[in-house]
Amino acid sequence: MLHLTLRQLRVFEAVASSLSYSRAAESLFLTQPAVSMQIKQLEEVTGVNLFEQLGKKIYLTEAGNEFHHYSRNILQQLQDAENMLTELKGLGSKLTISVASTASYIVPKLLAAFCQLHPQTKASMNVTNRETLLNQMAHNEVGLAIMGQPPEKLKLEATSFMQNQLVVIAPIHHPLAEERDISLNRLQQETFLIREQGSGTRVAMERFFAEQGIKLTTGTEMSTNEAIKQAAQAGMGLGIISLDAAALEIESGRLRVLNVQAFPIMRHWYIVHRRGKKLSSTEKAFKSFLIQETGPA
Ligand code: PGA
């Protein structure tokens, strides 16, 4: 049995995820020598080098990388245990959900309604893009997540709960703004703004046009929906975005949804967790609430 401490695991986790002793020290409110010391002791206990330094950067060694999967798992389990005890002690319940960036336009409203029904809930929501979220799920770093349909191979339990329609947006005076039934071929004459690699919206858009045999001209790449909307308004190109993410600008007349054949691209939102994960009663309640509240997808 390894004689290591939870403190060492926490320090390891902070260094492994930031790949920086100084950032880890900062996040843990420790000094850098204290962090180095904990890692040194952990390396002694485990009998392997967990990090290696190349130039100014540090990297996980192969052993470090493997060990990282276990440490994340242990810390996540500990978090689950803490949540369960807090609930049992009647001290209120914690609900942490991680959402793909586009879902941040629909989840807060649902979370607010849930918290009104369960006022003892302390909710927190992390926002990141789809790929980062899938990585975190694969490493058991997040419990409940909301995103577009996850890939089969990850052995996740995913339940769909709401539609997510992707539409083409344009500035209001765009030459196509008043046209109806715009063909997909016509879109080939336009330049499209595109979300960053790892975005679910981007994957869906690329898949859709590839299936239709359409090759779009893509221009500027932007890493948030907000930036896509601003750039589309400014005339930098057309955008493809979730209707929920652009609802405000569409309603207030700052952006137009183009009437394009075969659009909207129909997607769904999914509530996702690892298969076999023991959900706390609050997590279970939130999951059922989402499905009931929004109806079958
Ligand atoms: P996003 O979308 O990563 O483009 O914000 C979420 C998803 O479709 O999973």
PDB file of C-alpha atoms and ligand atoms in Angstrom:
ATOM      1  CA  MET A   1       0.000   0.000   0.000  1.00  0.00           C
ATOM      2  CA  LEU A   2       1.335   3.444  -0.918  1.00  0.00           C
ATOM      3  CA  HIS A   3       1.948   5.649   2.095  1.00  0.00           C
ATOM      4  CA  LEU A   4       0.919   8.892   0.588  1.00  0.00           C
ATOM      5  CA  THR A   5      -1.182  11.717   1.932  1.00  0.00           C
ATOM      6  CA  LEU A   6      -4.233  13.455   0.483  1.00  0.00           C
ATOM      7  CA  ARG A   7      -2.311  16.690   0.663  1.00  0.00           C
ATOM      8  CA  GLN A   8       0.320  15.214  -1.648  1.00  0.00           C
ATOM      9  CA  LEU A   9      -2.429  14.093  -4.033  1.00  0.00           C
ATOM     10  CA  ARG A  10      -3.991  17.560  -4.067  1.00  0.00           C
ATOM     11  CA  VAL A  11      -0.642  19.176  -4.738  1.00  0.00           C
ATOM     12  CA  PHE A  12       0.077  16.619  -7.467  1.00  0.00           C
ATOM     13  CA  GLU A  13      -3.316  17.301  -9.064  1.00  0.00           C
ATOM     14  CA  ALA A  14      -2.702  21.056  -9.067  1.00  0.00           C
ATOM     15  CA  VAL A  15       0.767  20.709 -10.638  1.00  0.00           C
ATOM     16  CA  ALA A  16      -0.343  18.059 -13.138  1.00  0.00           C
ATOM     17  CA  SER A  17      -3.284  20.079 -14.382  1.00  0.00           C
ATOM     18  CA  SER A  18      -1.441  23.407 -14.628  1.00  0.00           C
ATOM     19  CA  LEU A  19       2.002  21.983 -15.492  1.00  0.00           C
ATOM     20  CA  SER A  20       3.470  24.780 -13.441  1.00  0.00           C
ATOM     21  CA  TYR A  21       4.803  24.781  -9.885  1.00  0.00           C
ATOM     22  CA  SER A  22       4.104  28.475  -9.489  1.00  0.00           C
ATOM     23  CA  ARG A  23       0.489  28.319 -10.712  1.00  0.00           C
ATOM     24  CA  ALA A  24      -0.124  25.280  -8.511  1.00  0.00           C
ATOM     25  CA  ALA A  25       1.365  27.115  -5.519  1.00  0.00           C
ATOM     26  CA  GLU A  26      -0.842  30.112  -6.220  1.00  0.00           C
ATOM     27  CA  SER A  27      -4.031  28.064  -6.481  1.00  0.00           C
ATOM     28  CA  LEU A  28      -3.273  26.194  -3.250  1.00  0.00           C
ATOM     29  CA  PHE A  29      -2.083  29.263  -1.319  1.00  0.00           C
ATOM     30  CA  LEU A  30       1.290  27.606  -0.751  1.00  0.00           C
ATOM     31  CA  THR A  31       4.824  28.707  -1.508  1.00  0.00           C
ATOM     32  CA  GLN A  32       6.593  27.216  -4.494  1.00  0.00           C
ATOM     33  CA  PRO A  33       9.229  25.410  -2.349  1.00  0.00           C
ATOM     34  CA  ALA A  34       6.381  23.831  -0.341  1.00  0.00           C
ATOM     35  CA  VAL A  35       4.850  22.520  -3.564  1.00  0.00           C
ATOM     36  CA  SER A  36       8.195  21.168  -4.815  1.00  0.00           C
ATOM     37  CA  MET A  37       8.744  19.486  -1.463  1.00  0.00           C
ATOM     38  CA  GLN A  38       5.358  17.711  -1.574  1.00  0.00           C
ATOM     39  CA  ILE A  39       6.046  16.464  -5.094  1.00  0.00           C
ATOM     40  CA  LYS A  40       9.518  15.294  -4.097  1.00  0.00           C
ATOM     41  CA  GLN A  41       8.051  13.355  -1.177  1.00  0.00           C
ATOM     42  CA  LEU A  42       5.378  11.849  -3.420  1.00  0.00           C
ATOM     43  CA  GLU A  43       8.053  10.764  -5.886  1.00  0.00           C
ATOM     44  CA  GLU A  44       9.944   9.129  -3.035  1.00  0.00           C
ATOM     45  CA  VAL A  45       6.851   7.273  -1.826  1.00  0.00           C
ATOM     46  CA  THR A  46       5.868   6.106  -5.302  1.00  0.00           C
ATOM     47  CA  GLY A  47       9.452   5.381  -6.341  1.00  0.00           C
ATOM     48  CA  VAL A  48       9.024   7.031  -9.768  1.00  0.00           C
ATOM     49  CA  ASN A  49       9.603  10.424 -11.329  1.00  0.00           C
ATOM     50  CA  LEU A  50       6.208  11.978 -11.904  1.00  0.00           C
ATOM     51  CA  PHE A  51       7.420  15.104 -13.733  1.00  0.00           C
ATOM     52  CA  GLU A  52      10.320  15.940 -15.953  1.00  0.00           C
ATOM     53  CA  GLN A  53      11.727  19.302 -16.834  1.00  0.00           C
ATOM     54  CA  LEU A  54      12.595  20.174 -20.418  1.00  0.00           C
ATOM     55  CA  GLY A  55      13.957  23.692 -20.715  1.00  0.00           C
ATOM     56  CA  LYS A  56      11.722  25.914 -18.658  1.00  0.00           C
ATOM     57  CA  LYS A  57       8.663  23.676 -18.966  1.00  0.00           C
ATOM     58  CA  ILE A  58       7.624  20.700 -16.899  1.00  0.00           C
ATOM     59  CA  TYR A  59       5.832  17.655 -18.283  1.00  0.00           C
ATOM     60  CA  LEU A  60       4.217  14.577 -16.783  1.00  0.00           C
ATOM     61  CA  THR A  61       6.321  11.466 -17.272  1.00  0.00           C
ATOM     62  CA  GLU A  62       4.575   8.340 -18.523  1.00  0.00           C
ATOM     63  CA  ALA A  63       4.244   7.146 -14.926  1.00  0.00           C
ATOM     64  CA  GLY A  64       3.046  10.619 -13.909  1.00  0.00           C
ATOM     65  CA  ASN A  65       0.403  10.534 -16.594  1.00  0.00           C
ATOM     66  CA  GLU A  66      -0.881   7.129 -15.490  1.00  0.00           C
ATOM     67  CA  PHE A  67      -0.812   8.159 -11.848  1.00  0.00           C
ATOM     68  CA  HIS A  68      -2.787  11.274 -12.749  1.00  0.00           C
ATOM     69  CA  HIS A  69      -5.805   9.161 -13.805  1.00  0.00           C
ATOM     70  CA  TYR A  70      -5.873   7.514 -10.388  1.00  0.00           C
ATOM     71  CA  SER A  71      -5.363  10.716  -8.415  1.00  0.00           C
ATOM     72  CA  ARG A  72      -8.237  12.447 -10.236  1.00  0.00           C
ATOM     73  CA  ASN A  73     -10.448   9.490  -9.551  1.00  0.00           C
ATOM     74  CA  ILE A  74      -9.623   9.424  -5.853  1.00  0.00           C
ATOM     75  CA  LEU A  75     -10.204  13.157  -5.469  1.00  0.00           C
ATOM     76  CA  GLN A  76     -13.501  12.997  -7.374  1.00  0.00           C
ATOM     77  CA  GLN A  77     -14.674  10.109  -5.183  1.00  0.00           C
ATOM     78  CA  LEU A  78     -13.763  12.084  -2.111  1.00  0.00           C
ATOM     79  CA  GLN A  79     -15.782  15.025  -3.418  1.00  0.00           C
ATOM     80  CA  ASP A  80     -18.755  12.695  -4.010  1.00  0.00           C
ATOM     81  CA  ALA A  81     -18.432  11.361  -0.457  1.00  0.00           C
ATOM     82  CA  GLU A  82     -18.309  14.884   0.939  1.00  0.00           C
ATOM     83  CA  ASN A  83     -21.423  15.864  -1.019  1.00  0.00           C
ATOM     84  CA  MET A  84     -23.271  12.783   0.200  1.00  0.00           C
ATOM     85  CA  LEU A  85     -22.349  13.472   3.853  1.00  0.00           C
ATOM     86  CA  THR A  86     -23.345  17.114   3.568  1.00  0.00           C
ATOM     87  CA  GLU A  87     -26.706  15.971   2.270  1.00  0.00           C
ATOM     88  CA  LEU A  88     -27.168  13.371   4.989  1.00  0.00           C
ATOM     89  CA  LYS A  89     -26.315  15.906   7.674  1.00  0.00           C
ATOM     90  CA  GLY A  90     -29.077  18.101   6.274  1.00  0.00           C
ATOM     91  CA  LEU A  91     -26.649  20.928   5.666  1.00  0.00           C
ATOM     92  CA  GLY A  92     -27.998  21.618   2.218  1.00  0.00           C
ATOM     93  CA  SER A  93     -26.726  20.025  -0.915  1.00  0.00           C
ATOM     94  CA  LYS A  94     -24.163  20.918  -3.460  1.00  0.00           C
ATOM     95  CA  LEU A  95     -24.859  20.670  -7.147  1.00  0.00           C
ATOM     96  CA  THR A  96     -21.948  21.162  -9.505  1.00  0.00           C
ATOM     97  CA  ILE A  97     -22.593  20.982 -13.199  1.00  0.00           C
ATOM     98  CA  SER A  98     -20.223  21.533 -16.057  1.00  0.00           C
ATOM     99  CA  VAL A  99     -21.700  22.795 -19.283  1.00  0.00           C
ATOM    100  CA  ALA A 100     -20.461  23.159 -22.848  1.00  0.00           C
ATOM    101  CA  SER A 101     -20.245  26.865 -23.599  1.00  0.00           C
ATOM    102  CA  THR A 102     -23.388  27.062 -25.742  1.00  0.00           C
ATOM    103  CA  ALA A 103     -25.419  25.351 -23.003  1.00  0.00           C
ATOM    104  CA  SER A 104     -24.656  28.306 -20.739  1.00  0.00           C
ATOM    105  CA  TYR A 105     -27.476  30.101 -22.586  1.00  0.00           C
ATOM    106  CA  ILE A 106     -30.109  27.605 -21.428  1.00  0.00           C
ATOM    107  CA  VAL A 107     -28.886  26.096 -18.162  1.00  0.00           C
ATOM    108  CA  PRO A 108     -28.969  29.104 -15.781  1.00  0.00           C
ATOM    109  CA  LYS A 109     -32.737  29.504 -16.239  1.00  0.00           C
ATOM    110  CA  LEU A 110     -33.300  25.818 -15.528  1.00  0.00           C
ATOM    111  CA  LEU A 111     -30.918  25.883 -12.598  1.00  0.00           C
ATOM    112  CA  ALA A 112     -32.718  28.891 -11.140  1.00  0.00           C
ATOM    113  CA  ALA A 113     -36.073  27.104 -11.375  1.00  0.00           C
ATOM    114  CA  PHE A 114     -34.574  24.006  -9.740  1.00  0.00           C
ATOM    115  CA  CYS A 115     -33.053  26.031  -6.895  1.00  0.00           C
ATOM    116  CA  GLN A 116     -36.397  27.672  -6.277  1.00  0.00           C
ATOM    117  CA  LEU A 117     -37.932  24.233  -5.745  1.00  0.00           C
ATOM    118  CA  HIS A 118     -34.933  23.104  -3.661  1.00  0.00           C
ATOM    119  CA  PRO A 119     -33.790  26.235  -1.823  1.00  0.00           C
ATOM    120  CA  GLN A 120     -31.195  24.320   0.213  1.00  0.00           C
ATOM    121  CA  THR A 121     -29.168  23.656  -2.951  1.00  0.00           C
ATOM    122  CA  LYS A 122     -25.877  25.447  -3.452  1.00  0.00           C
ATOM    123  CA  ALA A 123     -25.325  25.269  -7.158  1.00  0.00           C
ATOM    124  CA  SER A 124     -22.247  25.967  -9.181  1.00  0.00           C
ATOM    125  CA  MET A 125     -21.772  25.841 -12.917  1.00  0.00           C
ATOM    126  CA  ASN A 126     -18.506  25.552 -14.841  1.00  0.00           C
ATOM    127  CA  VAL A 127     -18.435  26.569 -18.467  1.00  0.00           C
ATOM    128  CA  THR A 128     -16.012  25.163 -21.007  1.00  0.00           C
ATOM    129  CA  ASN A 129     -16.140  23.877 -24.571  1.00  0.00           C
ATOM    130  CA  ARG A 130     -17.229  20.413 -25.590  1.00  0.00           C
ATOM    131  CA  GLU A 131     -13.817  18.874 -26.079  1.00  0.00           C
ATOM    132  CA  THR A 132     -12.468  20.025 -22.715  1.00  0.00           C
ATOM    133  CA  LEU A 133     -15.643  18.743 -21.104  1.00  0.00           C
ATOM    134  CA  LEU A 134     -15.286  15.329 -22.718  1.00  0.00           C
ATOM    135  CA  ASN A 135     -11.702  15.154 -21.516  1.00  0.00           C
ATOM    136  CA  GLN A 136     -12.744  16.028 -17.996  1.00  0.00           C
ATOM    137  CA  MET A 137     -15.473  13.373 -18.148  1.00  0.00           C
ATOM    138  CA  ALA A 138     -13.055  10.752 -19.405  1.00  0.00           C
ATOM    139  CA  HIS A 139     -10.818  11.504 -16.426  1.00  0.00           C
ATOM    140  CA  ASN A 140     -13.668  11.559 -13.948  1.00  0.00           C
ATOM    141  CA  GLU A 141     -13.041  15.200 -13.099  1.00  0.00           C
ATOM    142  CA  VAL A 142     -16.652  16.275 -13.453  1.00  0.00           C
ATOM    143  CA  GLY A 143     -19.825  14.631 -12.208  1.00  0.00           C
ATOM    144  CA  LEU A 144     -22.751  15.966 -14.227  1.00  0.00           C
ATOM    145  CA  ALA A 145     -22.364  17.686 -17.543  1.00  0.00           C
ATOM    146  CA  ILE A 146     -24.621  19.234 -20.158  1.00  0.00           C
ATOM    147  CA  MET A 147     -23.506  19.134 -23.771  1.00  0.00           C
ATOM    148  CA  GLY A 148     -24.403  17.984 -27.278  1.00  0.00           C
ATOM    149  CA  GLN A 149     -24.538  14.211 -27.846  1.00  0.00           C
ATOM    150  CA  PRO A 150     -21.299  12.664 -26.526  1.00  0.00           C
ATOM    151  CA  PRO A 151     -19.426  10.011 -28.515  1.00  0.00           C
ATOM    152  CA  GLU A 152     -20.430   6.354 -27.895  1.00  0.00           C
ATOM    153  CA  LYS A 153     -16.921   5.152 -27.158  1.00  0.00           C
ATOM    154  CA  LEU A 154     -16.641   7.104 -23.911  1.00  0.00           C
ATOM    155  CA  LYS A 155     -19.076   4.832 -22.022  1.00  0.00           C
ATOM    156  CA  LEU A 156     -21.137   7.714 -20.723  1.00  0.00           C
ATOM    157  CA  GLU A 157     -24.776   7.710 -19.773  1.00  0.00           C
ATOM    158  CA  ALA A 158     -26.411  10.476 -21.803  1.00  0.00           C
ATOM    159  CA  THR A 159     -30.087  11.486 -21.727  1.00  0.00           C
ATOM    160  CA  SER A 160     -31.431  14.014 -24.196  1.00  0.00           C
ATOM    161  CA  PHE A 161     -33.717  16.696 -22.839  1.00  0.00           C
ATOM    162  CA  MET A 162     -34.146  19.663 -25.159  1.00  0.00           C
ATOM    163  CA  GLN A 163     -33.714  20.723 -28.749  1.00  0.00           C
ATOM    164  CA  ASN A 164     -30.773  22.805 -29.854  1.00  0.00           C
ATOM    165  CA  GLN A 165     -31.358  24.342 -33.262  1.00  0.00           C
ATOM    166  CA  LEU A 166     -28.419  25.771 -35.161  1.00  0.00           C
ATOM    167  CA  VAL A 167     -29.280  28.654 -37.468  1.00  0.00           C
ATOM    168  CA  VAL A 168     -27.459  30.900 -39.936  1.00  0.00           C
ATOM    169  CA  ILE A 169     -27.156  34.462 -38.679  1.00  0.00           C
ATOM    170  CA  ALA A 170     -26.405  37.583 -40.681  1.00  0.00           C
ATOM    171  CA  PRO A 171     -26.318  41.343 -40.113  1.00  0.00           C
ATOM    172  CA  ILE A 172     -29.755  42.849 -40.664  1.00  0.00           C
ATOM    173  CA  HIS A 173     -28.960  44.565 -43.961  1.00  0.00           C
ATOM    174  CA  HIS A 174     -27.292  41.516 -45.513  1.00  0.00           C
ATOM    175  CA  PRO A 175     -28.318  40.994 -49.185  1.00  0.00           C
ATOM    176  CA  LEU A 176     -29.787  37.587 -48.263  1.00  0.00           C
ATOM    177  CA  ALA A 177     -31.727  38.912 -45.263  1.00  0.00           C
ATOM    178  CA  GLU A 178     -35.086  39.101 -47.080  1.00  0.00           C
ATOM    179  CA  GLU A 179     -34.658  36.036 -49.287  1.00  0.00           C
ATOM    180  CA  ARG A 180     -36.569  32.817 -48.723  1.00  0.00           C
ATOM    181  CA  ASP A 181     -35.477  29.278 -49.316  1.00  0.00           C
ATOM    182  CA  ILE A 182     -31.831  30.170 -49.847  1.00  0.00           C
ATOM    183  CA  SER A 183     -30.040  27.170 -51.338  1.00  0.00           C
ATOM    184  CA  LEU A 184     -27.036  25.618 -49.649  1.00  0.00           C
ATOM    185  CA  ASN A 185     -25.103  26.199 -52.874  1.00  0.00           C
ATOM    186  CA  ARG A 186     -25.712  29.932 -52.577  1.00  0.00           C
ATOM    187  CA  LEU A 187     -23.997  29.850 -49.176  1.00  0.00           C
ATOM    188  CA  GLN A 188     -20.773  28.876 -50.919  1.00  0.00           C
ATOM    189  CA  GLN A 189     -20.463  32.485 -52.087  1.00  0.00           C
ATOM    190  CA  GLU A 190     -20.372  33.715 -48.485  1.00  0.00           C
ATOM    191  CA  THR A 191     -17.653  33.713 -45.848  1.00  0.00           C
ATOM    192  CA  PHE A 192     -18.454  32.024 -42.556  1.00  0.00           C
ATOM    193  CA  LEU A 193     -17.235  32.834 -39.087  1.00  0.00           C
ATOM    194  CA  ILE A 194     -16.290  29.651 -37.325  1.00  0.00           C
ATOM    195  CA  ARG A 195     -16.008  28.538 -33.701  1.00  0.00           C
ATOM    196  CA  GLU A 196     -12.745  27.156 -32.285  1.00  0.00           C
ATOM    197  CA  GLN A 197     -11.539  23.550 -32.645  1.00  0.00           C
ATOM    198  CA  GLY A 198     -13.209  21.496 -29.926  1.00  0.00           C
ATOM    199  CA  SER A 199     -16.534  23.326 -30.148  1.00  0.00           C
ATOM    200  CA  GLY A 200     -19.583  21.083 -30.529  1.00  0.00           C
ATOM    201  CA  THR A 201     -21.290  23.691 -32.703  1.00  0.00           C
ATOM    202  CA  ARG A 202     -18.326  23.607 -35.070  1.00  0.00           C
ATOM    203  CA  VAL A 203     -18.321  19.807 -35.248  1.00  0.00           C
ATOM    204  CA  ALA A 204     -22.068  19.797 -36.041  1.00  0.00           C
ATOM    205  CA  MET A 205     -21.689  22.499 -38.670  1.00  0.00           C
ATOM    206  CA  GLU A 206     -18.782  20.752 -40.381  1.00  0.00           C
ATOM    207  CA  ARG A 207     -20.572  17.404 -40.336  1.00  0.00           C
ATOM    208  CA  PHE A 208     -23.746  18.912 -41.779  1.00  0.00           C
ATOM    209  CA  PHE A 209     -22.026  20.630 -44.718  1.00  0.00           C
ATOM    210  CA  ALA A 210     -19.806  17.621 -45.427  1.00  0.00           C
ATOM    211  CA  GLU A 211     -22.932  15.411 -45.587  1.00  0.00           C
ATOM    212  CA  GLN A 212     -24.557  17.883 -47.970  1.00  0.00           C
ATOM    213  CA  GLY A 213     -21.418  17.997 -50.134  1.00  0.00           C
ATOM    214  CA  ILE A 214     -21.056  21.742 -49.603  1.00  0.00           C
ATOM    215  CA  LYS A 215     -17.690  23.375 -49.159  1.00  0.00           C
ATOM    216  CA  LEU A 216     -17.958  26.593 -47.174  1.00  0.00           C
ATOM    217  CA  THR A 217     -15.441  29.387 -47.134  1.00  0.00           C
ATOM    218  CA  THR A 218     -14.507  29.889 -43.530  1.00  0.00           C
ATOM    219  CA  GLY A 219     -13.007  33.137 -42.328  1.00  0.00           C
ATOM    220  CA  THR A 220     -12.162  34.251 -38.842  1.00  0.00           C
ATOM    221  CA  GLU A 221     -12.153  31.678 -36.055  1.00  0.00           C
ATOM    222  CA  MET A 222     -13.597  32.779 -32.713  1.00  0.00           C
ATOM    223  CA  SER A 223     -13.711  30.972 -29.424  1.00  0.00           C
ATOM    224  CA  THR A 224     -17.027  32.218 -28.032  1.00  0.00           C
ATOM    225  CA  ASN A 225     -20.602  32.606 -29.226  1.00  0.00           C
ATOM    226  CA  GLU A 226     -20.485  36.232 -28.073  1.00  0.00           C
ATOM    227  CA  ALA A 227     -17.588  36.951 -30.424  1.00  0.00           C
ATOM    228  CA  ILE A 228     -19.369  35.203 -33.315  1.00  0.00           C
ATOM    229  CA  LYS A 229     -22.452  37.382 -32.783  1.00  0.00           C
ATOM    230  CA  GLN A 230     -20.459  40.612 -32.549  1.00  0.00           C
ATOM    231  CA  ALA A 231     -18.458  39.752 -35.651  1.00  0.00           C
ATOM    232  CA  ALA A 232     -21.576  38.776 -37.608  1.00  0.00           C
ATOM    233  CA  GLN A 233     -23.231  42.087 -36.659  1.00  0.00           C
ATOM    234  CA  ALA A 234     -20.115  43.913 -37.775  1.00  0.00           C
ATOM    235  CA  GLY A 235     -20.333  42.248 -41.176  1.00  0.00           C
ATOM    236  CA  MET A 236     -17.272  40.009 -40.894  1.00  0.00           C
ATOM    237  CA  GLY A 237     -19.198  37.005 -42.162  1.00  0.00           C
ATOM    238  CA  LEU A 238     -22.201  34.799 -41.594  1.00  0.00           C
ATOM    239  CA  GLY A 239     -22.329  32.717 -38.450  1.00  0.00           C
ATOM    240  CA  ILE A 240     -23.812  29.381 -37.468  1.00  0.00           C
ATOM    241  CA  ILE A 241     -25.004  29.452 -33.932  1.00  0.00           C
ATOM    242  CA  SER A 242     -27.494  27.930 -31.531  1.00  0.00           C
ATOM    243  CA  LEU A 243     -30.807  29.803 -31.693  1.00  0.00           C
ATOM    244  CA  ASP A 244     -30.757  30.038 -27.887  1.00  0.00           C
ATOM    245  CA  ALA A 245     -27.371  31.729 -27.925  1.00  0.00           C
ATOM    246  CA  ALA A 246     -28.516  34.426 -30.337  1.00  0.00           C
ATOM    247  CA  ALA A 247     -32.132  34.826 -29.178  1.00  0.00           C
ATOM    248  CA  LEU A 248     -31.624  38.256 -27.644  1.00  0.00           C
ATOM    249  CA  GLU A 249     -29.921  39.790 -30.692  1.00  0.00           C
ATOM    250  CA  ILE A 250     -32.521  38.264 -33.019  1.00  0.00           C
ATOM    251  CA  GLU A 251     -35.433  39.521 -30.923  1.00  0.00           C
ATOM    252  CA  SER A 252     -33.980  43.004 -30.641  1.00  0.00           C
ATOM    253  CA  GLY A 253     -33.369  43.174 -34.384  1.00  0.00           C
ATOM    254  CA  ARG A 254     -29.574  43.251 -34.323  1.00  0.00           C
ATOM    255  CA  LEU A 255     -29.167  39.971 -36.194  1.00  0.00           C
ATOM    256  CA  ARG A 256     -31.259  38.151 -38.776  1.00  0.00           C
ATOM    257  CA  VAL A 257     -31.783  34.412 -39.082  1.00  0.00           C
ATOM    258  CA  LEU A 258     -31.438  33.539 -42.760  1.00  0.00           C
ATOM    259  CA  ASN A 259     -34.102  31.353 -44.314  1.00  0.00           C
ATOM    260  CA  VAL A 260     -31.868  28.586 -45.651  1.00  0.00           C
ATOM    261  CA  GLN A 261     -32.951  25.225 -47.076  1.00  0.00           C
ATOM    262  CA  ALA A 262     -32.445  22.264 -44.713  1.00  0.00           C
ATOM    263  CA  PHE A 263     -31.999  24.625 -41.774  1.00  0.00           C
ATOM    264  CA  PRO A 264     -32.106  24.691 -38.783  1.00  0.00           C
ATOM    265  CA  ILE A 265     -29.616  21.929 -38.042  1.00  0.00           C
ATOM    266  CA  MET A 266     -31.462  19.957 -35.353  1.00  0.00           C
ATOM    267  CA  ARG A 267     -29.431  18.913 -32.338  1.00  0.00           C
ATOM    268  CA  HIS A 268     -30.295  18.044 -28.757  1.00  0.00           C
ATOM    269  CA  TRP A 269     -28.916  18.786 -25.362  1.00  0.00           C
ATOM    270  CA  TYR A 270     -27.871  15.863 -23.209  1.00  0.00           C
ATOM    271  CA  ILE A 271     -27.368  15.487 -19.497  1.00  0.00           C
ATOM    272  CA  VAL A 272     -24.334  13.276 -19.142  1.00  0.00           C
ATOM    273  CA  HIS A 273     -22.397  11.380 -16.487  1.00  0.00           C
ATOM    274  CA  ARG A 274     -20.093   8.398 -16.365  1.00  0.00           C
ATOM    275  CA  ARG A 275     -21.808   5.042 -16.635  1.00  0.00           C
ATOM    276  CA  GLY A 276     -22.194   3.540 -13.174  1.00  0.00           C
ATOM    277  CA  LYS A 277     -21.609   6.826 -11.385  1.00  0.00           C
ATOM    278  CA  LYS A 278     -23.475   7.038  -8.095  1.00  0.00           C
ATOM    279  CA  LEU A 279     -25.425  10.273  -8.366  1.00  0.00           C
ATOM    280  CA  SER A 280     -26.222  12.178  -5.167  1.00  0.00           C
ATOM    281  CA  SER A 281     -29.936  12.664  -4.515  1.00  0.00           C
ATOM    282  CA  THR A 282     -29.653  16.310  -5.611  1.00  0.00           C
ATOM    283  CA  GLU A 283     -27.984  15.288  -8.864  1.00  0.00           C
ATOM    284  CA  LYS A 284     -30.701  12.702  -9.460  1.00  0.00           C
ATOM    285  CA  ALA A 285     -33.387  15.282  -8.711  1.00  0.00           C
ATOM    286  CA  PHE A 286     -31.805  17.793 -11.089  1.00  0.00           C
ATOM    287  CA  LYS A 287     -31.563  15.232 -13.858  1.00  0.00           C
ATOM    288  CA  SER A 288     -35.249  14.273 -13.550  1.00  0.00           C
ATOM    289  CA  PHE A 289     -36.191  17.935 -13.271  1.00  0.00           C
ATOM    290  CA  LEU A 290     -34.476  18.753 -16.575  1.00  0.00           C
ATOM    291  CA  ILE A 291     -36.192  15.924 -18.378  1.00  0.00           C
ATOM    292  CA  GLN A 292     -39.630  16.676 -16.896  1.00  0.00           C
ATOM    293  CA  GLU A 293     -39.388  20.432 -17.225  1.00  0.00           C
ATOM    294  CA  THR A 294     -38.333  20.535 -20.852  1.00  0.00           C
ATOM    295  CA  GLY A 295     -40.308  17.508 -22.036  1.00  0.00           C
ATOM    296  CA  PRO A 296     -38.930  14.669 -24.124  1.00  0.00           C
ATOM    297  CA  ALA A 297     -36.408  15.958 -26.646  1.00  0.00           C
TER     298      ALA A 297
HETATM  299  P1  PGA B   1     -20.058  24.319 -27.967  1.00  0.00           P
HETATM  300  O1  PGA B   1     -21.395  23.446 -27.978  1.00  0.00           O
HETATM  301  O2  PGA B   1     -18.883  23.477 -27.544  1.00  0.00           O
HETATM  302  O3  PGA B   1     -19.986  24.702 -29.413  1.00  0.00           O
HETATM  303  O4  PGA B   1     -20.322  25.524 -27.114  1.00  0.00           O
HETATM  304  C1  PGA B   1     -21.699  22.491 -27.110  1.00  0.00           C
HETATM  305  C2  PGA B   1     -21.973  21.143 -27.738  1.00  0.00           C
HETATM  306  O5  PGA B   1     -22.548  21.155 -28.801  1.00  0.00           O
HETATM  307  O6  PGA B   1     -21.610  20.136 -27.129  1.00  0.00           O
END
